[in-house]
């Protein structure tokens, strides 16, 4: 009798654990849409560059890097408007999405914390820099080490948004994606020309440079977001069928 009671208790605990896991998947199953939205914004920003994938004999990059990366942009004002309108628009879509899920599924995600993180960094960026642009700072040259003036880039609010989203959604994939975007932005925007590899990494004094264009790096930034969105979407569908 005691053995039967113990077996029944184990089954009950297993069922409760299954229900908790299913509820967690259901609660965080909507992260695929904001992750896809951020990735789409990154990929769409390739249109801001004069030659996002093609080679150029010379590059005239204007600072601050309103397009995102230190490369020749089509129009600084267009780049500025793209990010300062695109990021709030993305948050509007995300807010609608999470409210709809809360009403339909009864699950709530603190998405306001994500909006506060992204918009807060975006506002700070607007305070630290103005729309007018100029030549790349003299200190931002190859071989002189990182120049933090280059971090006046809209990619920082994007990275902050992804990290905050990963935190509230308890998604390791999104946390890693946010750190990945931040790491690439810091590396690419604090040296000139873009893609410069320090000499200490290559074991020489001269260093080197990757022959990649802005579009390639933006695809690289968006890739883990798309993978996370795909995996989360498949998991959410399976949880809905269970």
XYZ file of C-alpha atoms in Angstrom:
242
model
C 0.000 0.000 0.000
C 2.811 2.364 0.921
C 4.582 1.448 -2.306
C 1.441 2.238 -4.325
C 1.070 5.572 -2.515
C 4.708 6.421 -3.204
C 4.299 5.512 -6.865
C 1.167 7.654 -7.128
C 2.980 10.575 -5.466
C 5.842 10.269 -7.954
C 3.393 10.286 -10.844
C 1.645 13.338 -9.450
C 4.938 15.201 -9.051
C 5.966 14.226 -12.585
C 2.650 15.496 -13.951
C 3.025 18.756 -12.024
C 6.539 19.184 -13.379
C 5.259 18.557 -16.900
C 2.509 21.122 -16.398
C 5.004 23.706 -15.107
C 7.264 23.150 -18.104
C 4.317 23.408 -20.468
C 3.144 26.621 -18.789
C 6.659 28.089 -19.036
C 6.869 27.246 -22.745
C 3.468 28.764 -23.270
C 4.311 31.926 -21.332
C 7.556 32.528 -23.207
C 6.467 31.086 -26.544
C 5.776 34.495 -28.039
C 9.368 35.678 -28.015
C 9.786 34.620 -31.642
C 7.967 37.731 -32.902
C 10.077 40.443 -31.160
C 13.240 38.469 -31.970
C 12.220 38.363 -35.634
C 11.349 42.068 -35.488
C 14.799 43.054 -34.226
C 16.479 40.836 -36.823
C 14.338 42.399 -39.557
C 15.322 45.884 -38.397
C 19.011 44.949 -38.543
C 18.708 43.437 -42.006
C 16.642 46.362 -43.308
C 19.367 48.773 -42.182
C 21.633 47.428 -44.938
C 19.726 49.772 -47.263
C 21.234 52.743 -45.402
C 24.715 52.093 -46.808
C 25.975 53.198 -50.207
C 27.388 49.733 -50.951
C 26.309 47.306 -48.229
C 27.837 44.257 -49.917
C 29.978 45.567 -52.768
C 33.637 46.568 -52.580
C 34.770 50.188 -52.750
C 38.166 51.660 -53.539
C 37.628 54.412 -50.967
C 35.169 54.919 -48.115
C 33.998 58.225 -46.700
C 32.376 57.438 -43.347
C 30.659 60.235 -41.463
C 30.624 60.384 -37.676
C 28.436 59.733 -35.678
C 27.678 56.450 -37.389
C 23.928 56.940 -37.701
C 23.586 54.030 -40.102
C 25.031 51.819 -37.373
C 28.434 50.789 -38.680
C 31.391 52.982 -39.728
C 30.893 52.956 -43.478
C 29.639 55.300 -46.182
C 25.898 55.874 -45.776
C 23.441 57.147 -48.353
C 22.081 59.923 -46.141
C 22.897 60.673 -42.472
C 19.431 62.145 -41.945
C 17.758 59.070 -43.465
C 19.860 56.850 -41.229
C 18.949 58.926 -38.197
C 15.234 58.762 -38.973
C 15.379 55.042 -39.720
C 16.565 54.154 -36.228
C 14.829 56.883 -34.227
C 11.497 56.005 -35.830
C 12.086 52.311 -36.439
C 12.977 51.353 -32.860
C 9.888 53.016 -31.291
C 7.743 51.463 -34.038
C 9.189 48.066 -33.183
C 8.274 48.579 -29.532
C 4.733 49.509 -30.555
C 4.386 46.209 -32.413
C 5.911 44.312 -29.479
C 3.524 46.006 -27.022
C 0.507 45.077 -29.160
C 1.768 41.513 -29.462
C 2.244 40.964 -25.746
C -1.096 42.582 -24.889
C -2.821 40.349 -27.415
C -1.143 37.256 -25.931
C -2.080 38.351 -22.420
C -5.713 38.673 -23.413
C -5.823 35.440 -25.403
C -3.634 33.135 -23.312
C -3.717 34.811 -19.920
C 0.105 35.041 -19.730
C 1.943 38.276 -19.092
C 5.505 39.287 -19.908
C 7.049 42.491 -18.449
C 7.653 43.936 -21.912
C 7.706 47.498 -20.532
C 11.141 46.771 -19.046
C 12.368 45.901 -22.547
C 10.963 49.142 -23.977
C 12.484 51.148 -21.115
C 15.930 49.648 -21.750
C 15.891 50.181 -25.512
C 14.304 53.633 -25.510
C 16.452 54.734 -22.574
C 19.690 53.975 -24.425
C 18.238 55.521 -27.590
C 17.395 58.725 -25.702
C 20.880 58.808 -24.191
C 22.331 58.438 -27.652
C 20.239 61.386 -28.861
C 21.510 63.506 -25.967
C 25.158 62.643 -26.553
C 25.103 63.326 -30.271
C 23.226 65.498 -32.753
C 22.006 64.889 -36.289
C 24.827 66.810 -38.043
C 27.769 64.609 -38.909
C 31.394 65.186 -39.716
C 34.575 63.334 -40.634
C 35.726 60.359 -38.612
C 37.586 61.656 -35.508
C 41.353 61.879 -35.884
C 41.869 59.405 -33.066
C 39.760 56.801 -34.796
C 42.519 55.387 -36.983
C 43.946 51.957 -37.557
C 46.462 50.774 -35.008
C 45.743 53.404 -32.330
C 43.502 51.213 -30.186
C 39.794 51.584 -29.467
C 38.255 55.027 -29.662
C 35.056 55.180 -27.642
C 33.645 58.074 -29.679
C 32.762 55.449 -32.247
C 30.131 54.017 -29.905
C 27.708 56.773 -30.882
C 25.797 54.173 -32.883
C 22.130 53.060 -32.878
C 23.324 49.482 -32.561
C 23.751 49.987 -28.808
C 19.993 50.467 -28.167
C 19.391 47.390 -30.300
C 21.807 45.326 -28.194
C 20.260 46.662 -24.963
C 16.798 45.733 -26.232
C 17.808 42.164 -27.031
C 19.569 41.674 -23.678
C 16.545 43.030 -21.777
C 14.202 40.859 -23.841
C 16.313 37.796 -23.102
C 16.234 38.631 -19.403
C 12.452 39.012 -19.087
C 11.788 36.048 -21.370
C 14.398 33.882 -19.609
C 15.935 33.098 -22.978
C 19.616 32.211 -23.056
C 19.539 32.442 -26.822
C 18.411 36.062 -26.730
C 20.877 36.980 -23.994
C 23.681 35.508 -26.081
C 22.355 37.300 -29.181
C 22.348 40.658 -27.371
C 25.894 40.185 -26.109
C 26.933 39.112 -29.621
C 25.469 42.269 -31.197
C 27.127 44.416 -28.527
C 30.512 42.750 -29.001
C 30.422 43.197 -32.769
C 29.275 46.819 -32.471
C 32.058 47.681 -30.005
C 34.696 46.019 -32.158
C 33.545 47.469 -35.480
C 32.702 50.987 -34.305
C 35.756 51.729 -32.151
C 38.362 51.124 -34.845
C 38.930 52.384 -38.347
C 38.629 51.075 -40.973
C 35.814 48.732 -40.027
C 36.898 45.167 -39.394
C 40.419 46.040 -38.258
C 41.983 43.173 -36.301
C 44.561 44.199 -33.662
C 48.100 43.022 -34.155
C 48.195 41.146 -30.849
C 45.460 38.847 -32.106
C 47.430 38.003 -35.239
C 50.839 37.841 -33.605
C 52.292 40.829 -35.485
C 52.617 44.584 -35.111
C 50.690 45.605 -38.213
C 47.443 43.787 -37.521
C 45.006 43.146 -40.324
C 41.512 43.738 -41.622
C 38.611 41.515 -42.604
C 37.398 42.276 -46.116
C 33.744 42.238 -45.106
C 31.156 44.890 -45.841
C 28.393 46.291 -43.567
C 25.783 43.932 -44.970
C 27.839 40.892 -44.028
C 28.227 42.041 -40.428
C 24.531 42.881 -40.122
C 23.595 39.406 -41.339
C 26.023 38.030 -38.769
C 24.291 40.063 -36.044
C 20.803 38.987 -37.109
C 21.584 35.283 -37.542
C 21.405 34.194 -33.864
C 18.156 36.142 -33.482
C 16.602 34.290 -36.395
C 17.805 30.942 -35.057
C 16.364 31.729 -31.609
C 13.081 32.852 -33.159
C 12.818 29.665 -35.231
C 13.577 27.362 -32.290
C 11.169 29.233 -29.995
C 8.433 29.194 -32.612
C 8.718 25.427 -33.120
C 8.728 24.843 -29.348
C 5.669 27.052 -28.881
C 3.723 25.147 -31.546
C 4.554 21.835 -29.920
C 3.472 23.171 -26.531
C 0.182 24.364 -28.029
C -0.535 20.898 -29.458
C 0.180 19.115 -26.155
